[in-house]
XYZ file of C-alpha atoms in Angstrom:
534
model
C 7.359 25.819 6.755
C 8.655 26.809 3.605
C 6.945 26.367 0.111
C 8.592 22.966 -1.373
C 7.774 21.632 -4.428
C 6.930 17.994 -4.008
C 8.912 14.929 -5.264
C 6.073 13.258 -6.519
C 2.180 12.956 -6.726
C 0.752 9.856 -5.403
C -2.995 9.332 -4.216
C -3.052 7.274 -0.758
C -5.837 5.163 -0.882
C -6.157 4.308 2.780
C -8.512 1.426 2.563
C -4.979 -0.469 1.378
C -4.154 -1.813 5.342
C -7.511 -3.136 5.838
C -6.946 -5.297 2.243
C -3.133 -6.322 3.966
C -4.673 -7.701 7.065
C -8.062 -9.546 5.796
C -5.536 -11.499 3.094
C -3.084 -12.173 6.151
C -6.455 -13.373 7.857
C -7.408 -15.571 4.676
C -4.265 -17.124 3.964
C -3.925 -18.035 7.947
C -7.222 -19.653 7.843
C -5.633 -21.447 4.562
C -2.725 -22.468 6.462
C -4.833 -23.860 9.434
C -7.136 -26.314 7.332
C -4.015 -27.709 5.236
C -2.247 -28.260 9.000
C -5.420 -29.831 10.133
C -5.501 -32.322 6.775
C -1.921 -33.233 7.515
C -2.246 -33.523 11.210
C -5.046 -35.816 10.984
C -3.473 -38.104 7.632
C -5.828 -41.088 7.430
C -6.939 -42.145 10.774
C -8.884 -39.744 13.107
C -5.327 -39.770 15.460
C -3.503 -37.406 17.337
C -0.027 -37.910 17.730
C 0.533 -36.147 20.600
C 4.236 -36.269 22.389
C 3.582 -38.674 25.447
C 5.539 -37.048 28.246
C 8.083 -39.164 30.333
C 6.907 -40.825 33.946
C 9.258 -38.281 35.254
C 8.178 -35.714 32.915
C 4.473 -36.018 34.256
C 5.432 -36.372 38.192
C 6.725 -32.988 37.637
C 4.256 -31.916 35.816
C 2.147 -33.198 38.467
C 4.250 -31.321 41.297
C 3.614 -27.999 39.626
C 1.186 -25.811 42.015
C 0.565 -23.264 39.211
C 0.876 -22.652 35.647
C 1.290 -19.965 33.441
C -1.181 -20.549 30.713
C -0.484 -18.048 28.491
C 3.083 -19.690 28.291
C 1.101 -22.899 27.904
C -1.077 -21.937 24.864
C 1.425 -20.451 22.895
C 4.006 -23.947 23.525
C 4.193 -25.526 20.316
C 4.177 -28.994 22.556
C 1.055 -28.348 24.959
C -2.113 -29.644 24.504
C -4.220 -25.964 25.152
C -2.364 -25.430 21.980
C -3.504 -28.284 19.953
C -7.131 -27.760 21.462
C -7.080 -23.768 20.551
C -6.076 -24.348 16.783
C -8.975 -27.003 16.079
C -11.307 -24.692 17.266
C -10.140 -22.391 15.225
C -10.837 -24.631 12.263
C -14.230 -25.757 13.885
C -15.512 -22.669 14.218
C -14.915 -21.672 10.393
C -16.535 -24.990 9.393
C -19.569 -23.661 11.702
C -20.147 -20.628 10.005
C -19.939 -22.106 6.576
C -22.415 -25.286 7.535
C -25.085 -22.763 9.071
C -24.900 -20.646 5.626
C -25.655 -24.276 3.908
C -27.814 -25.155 5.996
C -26.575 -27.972 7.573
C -27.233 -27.046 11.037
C -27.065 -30.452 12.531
C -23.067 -30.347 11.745
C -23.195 -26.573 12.750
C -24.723 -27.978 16.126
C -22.380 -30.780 16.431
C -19.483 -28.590 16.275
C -20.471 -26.060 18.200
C -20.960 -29.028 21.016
C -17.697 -30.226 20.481
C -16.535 -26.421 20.255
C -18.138 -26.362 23.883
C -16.215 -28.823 25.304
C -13.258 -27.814 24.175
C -13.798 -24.404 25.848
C -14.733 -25.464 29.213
C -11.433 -28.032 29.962
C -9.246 -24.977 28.588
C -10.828 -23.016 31.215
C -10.853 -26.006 33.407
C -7.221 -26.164 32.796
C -6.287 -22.332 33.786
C -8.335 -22.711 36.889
C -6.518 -25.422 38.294
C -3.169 -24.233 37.321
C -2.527 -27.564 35.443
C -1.766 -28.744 32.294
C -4.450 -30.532 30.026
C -3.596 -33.834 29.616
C -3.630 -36.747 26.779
C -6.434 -38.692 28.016
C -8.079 -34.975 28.233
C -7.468 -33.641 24.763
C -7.778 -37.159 22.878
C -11.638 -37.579 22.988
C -11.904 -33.746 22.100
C -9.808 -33.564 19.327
C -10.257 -36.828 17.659
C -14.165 -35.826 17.889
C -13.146 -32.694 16.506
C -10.920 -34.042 13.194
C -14.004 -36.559 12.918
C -16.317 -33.846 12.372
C -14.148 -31.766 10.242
C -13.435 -34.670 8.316
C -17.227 -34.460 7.781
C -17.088 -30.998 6.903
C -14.862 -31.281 3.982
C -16.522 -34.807 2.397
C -19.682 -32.142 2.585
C -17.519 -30.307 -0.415
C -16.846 -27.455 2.298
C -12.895 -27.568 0.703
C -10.547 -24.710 1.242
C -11.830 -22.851 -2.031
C -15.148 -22.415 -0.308
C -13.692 -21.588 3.192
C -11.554 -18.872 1.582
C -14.299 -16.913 -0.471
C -16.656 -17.500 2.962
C -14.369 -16.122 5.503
C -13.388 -13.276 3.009
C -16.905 -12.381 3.096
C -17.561 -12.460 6.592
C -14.023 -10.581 7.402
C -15.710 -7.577 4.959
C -19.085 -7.855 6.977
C -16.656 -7.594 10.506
C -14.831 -4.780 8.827
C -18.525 -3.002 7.730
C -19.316 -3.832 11.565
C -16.173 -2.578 13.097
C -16.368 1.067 11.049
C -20.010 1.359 12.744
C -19.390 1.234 15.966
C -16.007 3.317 15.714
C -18.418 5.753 13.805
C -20.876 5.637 16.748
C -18.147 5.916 19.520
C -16.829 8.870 18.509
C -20.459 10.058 17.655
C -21.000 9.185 21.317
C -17.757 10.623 22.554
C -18.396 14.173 20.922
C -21.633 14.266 22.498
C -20.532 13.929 26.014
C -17.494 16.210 25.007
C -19.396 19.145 23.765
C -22.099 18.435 26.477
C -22.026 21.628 29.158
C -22.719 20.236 32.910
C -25.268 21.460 34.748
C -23.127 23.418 36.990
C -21.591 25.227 34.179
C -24.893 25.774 32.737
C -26.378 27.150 35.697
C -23.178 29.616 35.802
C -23.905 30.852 32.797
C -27.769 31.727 33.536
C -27.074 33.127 36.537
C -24.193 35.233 34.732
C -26.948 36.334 32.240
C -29.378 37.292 34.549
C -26.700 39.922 36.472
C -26.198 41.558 32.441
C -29.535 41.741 32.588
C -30.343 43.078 35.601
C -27.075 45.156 35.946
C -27.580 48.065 33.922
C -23.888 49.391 35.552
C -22.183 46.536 33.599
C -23.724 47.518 30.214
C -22.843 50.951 30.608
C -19.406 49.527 31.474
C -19.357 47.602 28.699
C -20.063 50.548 26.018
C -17.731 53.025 27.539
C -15.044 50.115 26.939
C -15.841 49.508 23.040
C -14.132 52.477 21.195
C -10.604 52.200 23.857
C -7.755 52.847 21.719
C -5.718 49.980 23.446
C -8.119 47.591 21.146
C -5.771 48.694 18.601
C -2.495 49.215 19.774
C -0.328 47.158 17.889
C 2.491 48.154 20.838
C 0.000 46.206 22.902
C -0.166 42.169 22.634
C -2.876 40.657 21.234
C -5.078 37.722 21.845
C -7.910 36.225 20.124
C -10.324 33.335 21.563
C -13.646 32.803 20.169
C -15.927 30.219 22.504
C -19.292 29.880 23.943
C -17.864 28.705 27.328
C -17.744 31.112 29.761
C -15.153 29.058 32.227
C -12.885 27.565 30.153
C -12.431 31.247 28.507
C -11.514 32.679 31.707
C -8.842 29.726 32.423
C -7.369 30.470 29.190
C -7.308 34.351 30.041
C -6.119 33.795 33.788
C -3.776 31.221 32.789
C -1.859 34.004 30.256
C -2.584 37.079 32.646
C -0.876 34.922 35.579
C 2.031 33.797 33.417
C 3.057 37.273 31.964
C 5.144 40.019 33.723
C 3.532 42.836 32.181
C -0.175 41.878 32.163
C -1.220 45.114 31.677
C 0.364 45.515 28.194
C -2.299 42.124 26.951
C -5.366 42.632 25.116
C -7.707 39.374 24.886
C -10.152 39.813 22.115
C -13.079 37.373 22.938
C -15.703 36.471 20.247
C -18.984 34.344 21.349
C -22.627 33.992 20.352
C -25.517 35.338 20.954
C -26.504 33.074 24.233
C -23.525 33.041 25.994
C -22.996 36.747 24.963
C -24.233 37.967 28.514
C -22.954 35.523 30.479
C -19.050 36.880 29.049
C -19.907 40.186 29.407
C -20.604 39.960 32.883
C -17.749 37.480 33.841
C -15.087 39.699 32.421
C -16.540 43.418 33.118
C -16.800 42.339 37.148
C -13.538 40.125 37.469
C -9.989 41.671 37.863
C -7.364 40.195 35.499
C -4.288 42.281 36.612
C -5.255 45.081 34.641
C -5.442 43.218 31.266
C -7.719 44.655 28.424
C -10.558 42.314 27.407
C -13.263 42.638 24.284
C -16.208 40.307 24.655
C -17.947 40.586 20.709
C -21.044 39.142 19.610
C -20.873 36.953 16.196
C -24.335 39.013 15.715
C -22.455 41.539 15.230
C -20.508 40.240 12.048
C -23.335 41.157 9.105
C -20.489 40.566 6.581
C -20.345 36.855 7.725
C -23.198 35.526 5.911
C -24.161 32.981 2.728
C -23.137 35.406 -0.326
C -19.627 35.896 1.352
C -18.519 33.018 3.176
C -19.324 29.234 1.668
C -18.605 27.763 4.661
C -21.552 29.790 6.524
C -24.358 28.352 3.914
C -22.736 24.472 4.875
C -22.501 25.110 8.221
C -26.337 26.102 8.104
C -27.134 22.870 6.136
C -24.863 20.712 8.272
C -26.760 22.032 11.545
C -29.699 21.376 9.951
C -28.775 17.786 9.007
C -27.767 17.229 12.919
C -31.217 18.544 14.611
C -33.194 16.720 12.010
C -31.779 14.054 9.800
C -29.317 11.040 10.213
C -25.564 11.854 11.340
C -24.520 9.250 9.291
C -24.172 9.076 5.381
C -24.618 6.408 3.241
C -21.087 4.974 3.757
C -21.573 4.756 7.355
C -19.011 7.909 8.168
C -20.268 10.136 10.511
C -21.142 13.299 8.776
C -20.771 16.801 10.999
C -21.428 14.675 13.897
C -21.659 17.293 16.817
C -21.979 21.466 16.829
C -18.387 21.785 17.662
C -17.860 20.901 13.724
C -20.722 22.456 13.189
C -20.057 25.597 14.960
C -19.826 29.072 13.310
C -17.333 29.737 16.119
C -15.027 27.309 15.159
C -14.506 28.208 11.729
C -13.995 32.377 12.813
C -10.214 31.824 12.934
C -10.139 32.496 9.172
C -11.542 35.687 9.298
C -9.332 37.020 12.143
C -8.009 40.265 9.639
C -11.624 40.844 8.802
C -12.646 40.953 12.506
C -9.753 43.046 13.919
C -8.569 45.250 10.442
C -6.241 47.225 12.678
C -4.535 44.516 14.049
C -0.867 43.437 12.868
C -0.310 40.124 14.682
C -2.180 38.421 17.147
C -2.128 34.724 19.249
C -4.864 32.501 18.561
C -5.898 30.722 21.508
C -8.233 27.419 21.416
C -10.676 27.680 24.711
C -9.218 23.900 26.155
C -5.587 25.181 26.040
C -3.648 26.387 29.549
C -0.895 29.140 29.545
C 2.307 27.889 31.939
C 4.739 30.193 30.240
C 5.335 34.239 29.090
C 3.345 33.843 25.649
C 4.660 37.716 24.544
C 8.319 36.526 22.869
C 5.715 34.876 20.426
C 5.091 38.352 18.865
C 9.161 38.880 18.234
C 9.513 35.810 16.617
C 10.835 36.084 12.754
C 8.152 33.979 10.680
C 10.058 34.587 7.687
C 6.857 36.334 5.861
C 5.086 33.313 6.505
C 1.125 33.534 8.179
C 1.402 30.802 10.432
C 3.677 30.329 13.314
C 2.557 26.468 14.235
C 4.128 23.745 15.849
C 4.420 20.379 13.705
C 2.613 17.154 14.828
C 4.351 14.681 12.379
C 7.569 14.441 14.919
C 6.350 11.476 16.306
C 2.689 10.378 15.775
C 3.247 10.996 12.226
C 0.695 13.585 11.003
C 1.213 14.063 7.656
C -1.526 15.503 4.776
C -2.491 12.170 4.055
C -3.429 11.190 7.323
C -6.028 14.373 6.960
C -7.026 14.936 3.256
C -7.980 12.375 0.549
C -5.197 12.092 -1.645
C -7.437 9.714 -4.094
C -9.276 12.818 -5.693
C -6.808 14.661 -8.011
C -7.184 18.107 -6.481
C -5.454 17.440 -3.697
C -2.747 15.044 -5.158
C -2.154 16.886 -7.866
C -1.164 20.165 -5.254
C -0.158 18.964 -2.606
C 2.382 16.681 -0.759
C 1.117 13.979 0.761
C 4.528 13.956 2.941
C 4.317 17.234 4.120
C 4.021 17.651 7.733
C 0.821 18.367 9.701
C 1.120 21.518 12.186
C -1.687 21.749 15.396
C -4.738 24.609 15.814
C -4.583 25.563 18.967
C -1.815 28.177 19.905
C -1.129 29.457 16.451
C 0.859 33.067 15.485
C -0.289 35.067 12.882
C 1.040 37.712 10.618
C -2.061 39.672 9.901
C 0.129 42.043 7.714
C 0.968 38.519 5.326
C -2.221 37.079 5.718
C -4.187 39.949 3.746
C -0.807 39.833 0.938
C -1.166 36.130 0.792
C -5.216 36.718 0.773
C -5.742 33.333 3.418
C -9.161 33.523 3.857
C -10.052 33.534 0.055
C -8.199 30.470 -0.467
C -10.209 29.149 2.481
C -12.807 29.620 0.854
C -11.768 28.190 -2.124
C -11.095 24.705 -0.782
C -14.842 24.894 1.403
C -16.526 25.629 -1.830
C -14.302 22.374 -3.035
C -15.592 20.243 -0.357
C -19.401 20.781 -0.499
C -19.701 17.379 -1.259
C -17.635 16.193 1.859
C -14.986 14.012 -0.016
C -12.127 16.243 0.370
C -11.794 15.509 4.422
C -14.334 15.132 6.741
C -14.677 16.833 9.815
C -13.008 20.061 11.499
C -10.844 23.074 10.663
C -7.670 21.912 10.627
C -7.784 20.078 6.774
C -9.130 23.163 5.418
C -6.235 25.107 7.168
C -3.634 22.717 5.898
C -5.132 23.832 2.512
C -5.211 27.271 3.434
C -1.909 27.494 5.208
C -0.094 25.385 2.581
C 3.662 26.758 2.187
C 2.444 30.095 4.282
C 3.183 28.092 7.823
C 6.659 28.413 9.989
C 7.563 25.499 12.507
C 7.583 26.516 15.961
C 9.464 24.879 18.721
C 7.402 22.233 20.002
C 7.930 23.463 23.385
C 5.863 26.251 22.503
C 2.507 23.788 22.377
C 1.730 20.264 23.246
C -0.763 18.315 22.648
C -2.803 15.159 23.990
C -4.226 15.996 27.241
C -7.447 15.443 26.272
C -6.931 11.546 25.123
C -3.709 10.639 26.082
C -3.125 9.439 29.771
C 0.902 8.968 29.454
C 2.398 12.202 28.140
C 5.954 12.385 29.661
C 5.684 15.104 32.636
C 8.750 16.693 31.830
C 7.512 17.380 28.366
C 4.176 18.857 30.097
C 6.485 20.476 32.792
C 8.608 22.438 29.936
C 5.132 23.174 27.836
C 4.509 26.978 27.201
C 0.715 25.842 26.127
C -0.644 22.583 27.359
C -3.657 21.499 25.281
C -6.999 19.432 26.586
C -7.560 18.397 22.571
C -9.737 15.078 22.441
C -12.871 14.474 24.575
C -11.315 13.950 27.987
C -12.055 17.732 29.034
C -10.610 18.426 32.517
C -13.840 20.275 33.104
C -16.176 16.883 32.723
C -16.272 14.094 34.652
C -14.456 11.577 32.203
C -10.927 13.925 32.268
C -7.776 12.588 32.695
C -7.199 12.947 36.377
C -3.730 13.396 36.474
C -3.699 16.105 34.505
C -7.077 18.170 36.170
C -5.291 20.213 38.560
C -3.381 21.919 35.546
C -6.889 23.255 34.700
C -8.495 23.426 37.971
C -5.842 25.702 39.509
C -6.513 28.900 37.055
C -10.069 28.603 38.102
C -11.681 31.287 40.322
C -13.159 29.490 42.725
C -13.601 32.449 45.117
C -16.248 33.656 42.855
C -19.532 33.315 44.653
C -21.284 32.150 41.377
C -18.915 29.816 40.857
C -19.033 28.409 44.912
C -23.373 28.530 44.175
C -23.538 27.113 40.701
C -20.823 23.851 41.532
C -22.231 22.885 45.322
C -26.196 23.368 44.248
């Protein structure tokens, strides 16, 4: 993606839709009440059509009805029925926050009634009819009638239901907060079979001084950097999905020999990676396990994000997840993660190194990833495939365009590219100097109001005019939330990626898409046979 300079500057204030729909909501309630005043002119009468004798001896030979059809028919009764309690159950609220309860109880009786000959009505598979809805509605106009002689007028109806449609709103952003809250939990939750892999993996590095001794006579191999060679780079504390991302690529390749996987974890799972990789065969493949121990240049006088990441930890384990706005705030250690955030230090971890693959640890290989490393990125950084084709992912969806840093920078138009399977040109990266403009934006964004959660905003910041569009072949996203990707599209994917909190490796994945996991798993491994049938 070439550097454009933007047509204009506008903050997007997001909050706009929600204002859109609660009028909509306020003038329909309007509407309702002035139909209700006409409908019921004078007398407490409904003028309901009367059908025709042969009208109702069909009506009477129908064995079933379709009551959705019926509800929506400007001439049924259900219809009539539905929008009085509409209008009786605003008049409730409003007489219950004036204290009238005896109206608030006689409406909610006639409310009642109302309810159980609509359901009477879908039961039977029969239309209500006049002698039915008279009594109800009549009763109902009566008591509305009351209402509004009690000065409950539209006015008052308008400002009360505006209030209450903010309270459902207030509501409605708390329990999406706590969903997702929720959601990341079980997401970022390791099973107890995985777990149990991964002790029993650290106990044979332990144990097995043959696989340390391994391990250092592999550190200093020139084929770490051989920029001939093709290089990968995942960084994860999950010892399984790691080696389906590394079998996956290894069975997909012709020359697996000639790939070097450069794996980065932390201290716990350090073992357990160490001893997967140094006593599995991956076709001859290099591998690197590294420790994030290791890094004593990643700490708080160097890297911003390492001092928030501390704080935000530290806000998880022992304070509320939520802010005082009700947004959830670094909800789970996958945001929270020192791991996550390593892919902007890639040229700082690997100096050597002239281009590499990034590889998320939920992704699956299906095709040859090497042409990736021939690809002309035009001196861009970032090879990327763009998610504003269709679900339209633009800045503005990510960043807060209200504050004038960003708007005054940066196109709220431009087009939003996935982490995941990303290509970068080390050799640009260190001329464009990426990771100090990282840091740049986290320092920024210590106060949160920039974005939110994640890596990708600050990369969109980072990557901004340094990022070339890949085919979207190359990657594609959604297995991890979305249950109706096309299967051709999946079929013709080079990457397939488990993004979302559907992981195929928990118990709440997509199950038509599992077995695109499951089948790069080695489940020959006696570990693996011990750890999942214990």
């Amino acid at each position: 993606m070439r550097r454009r300079a933007a047509d204009y500057r506008r903050p997007v204030r997001r909050k706009f839709s929600y204002w859109i729909w609660g009028l909509l909501g306020l003038f329909s309630v309007a509407a309702l009440v002035l139909f209700a005043l006409h409908h019921n002119h004078n007398e407490y009468r409904v003028e309901k059509p009367i059908p025709e004798k042969n009208e109702q001896i069909e009506l009477g030979q129908h064995e079933s009805l379709n009551f959705t059809e019926e509800i929506l028919s400007v001439k049924s009764f259900a219809r009539q029925l539905g929008e009085q309690m509409i209008l009786a159950k605003a008049y409730v609220i409003i007489a219950k926050e004036h204290n009238n309860l005896h109206l608030a109880w006689e409406l909610s009786s006639k409310i009642r009634r109302c309810q159980f000959l609509l359901s009477e009505a879908a039961m039977r598979g029969k239309p209500i009819t006049l002698e039915e809805a008279q009594p109800i509605v009549k009763g109902l106009s009566s008591l509305i009638y009351k209402a509004q002689d009690a000065h409950y007028d539209i006015a008052t109806t308008i400002i009360t239901m505006k209030s209450h449609i903010q309270a459902l709103e207030e509501r409605a952003n708390a329990v999406t907060v706590q969903s997702i809250v929720f959601g990341q939990l079980v997401a970022e939750s390791l099973p107890k079979s995985l777990h149990y892999l991964h002790v029993r993996l650290t106990a044979d590095w332990l144990e097995n001084s043959a696989l340390q001794e391994l391990a250092d006579e592999k550190i200093n191999s020139p084929r770490l950097v051989d920029n001939n060679l093709y290089h990968f780079c995942i960084f994860s504390d999950n010892v399984l999905t790691t080696s389906v991302v590394v079998n996956s690529t290894v069975f997909n390749t012709d020359h697996p020999k000639q790939l070097v996987f450069h794996i980065v974890t932390n201290k716990i799972s350090y073992g357990a990676m160490q001893a997967w990789f140094l006593g599995n065969d991956f076709k001859g493949s290099t591998i690197e396990v590294k420790n994030i121990e290791e890094f004593s240049w990643l700490n708080v006088s160097y890297s911003p994000v390492f001092r928030l990441l501390l704080d935000a930890e530290g806000a998880y384990h022992f304070g509320d997840p939520e802010d005082s706005k009700g947004e959830a705030k670094f909800q789970t250690l996958k945001y929270t993660s020192l791991l996550n955030h390593l892919r902007f230090y890639i040229p700082k971890i690997y100096p050597s190194l002239e281009k590499v693959v990034f590889l998320d640890d939920d992704v699956v290989v299906q095709k040859d990833l090497t042409p990736l490393f021939s690809l002309d990125l035009h001196g861009n950084v970032n090879g990327a495939v763009e998610t504003c084709l269709e679900t339209f992912h633009h800045y503005y969806k990510y960043l807060n365009f209200s504050n004038p840093i960003i708007s005054s920078k940066f196109d709220p138009q431009a087009c939003g590219w996935a982490f995941g399977m990303n290509v970068f040109d080390l050799i640009a990266w260190k001329k464009a100097n990426v990771t100090a403009r990282y840091h740049y934006w986290q320092e920024q964004n210590a106060d949160q109001t920039l974005w939110k959660l994640g890596t990708l905003p600050p990369g969109l910041l980072a990557f901004y005019g340094l990022t070339e569009p890949l085919d979207r072949r190359w990657h594609v996203l959604g297995l991890g939330y979305d249950a109706h990707i096309d299967n051709r599209l999946i079929e013709s994917a080079a990457v397939i990626h488990f993004n979302g909190n559907m992981k195929p490796w928990l118990k709440l994945a997509i199950s038509r898409y599992k077995y695109l996991w499951e089948r790069y798993v080695n489940h020959t491994h006696p570990f693996l046979q011990d750890c999942f049938t214990s």
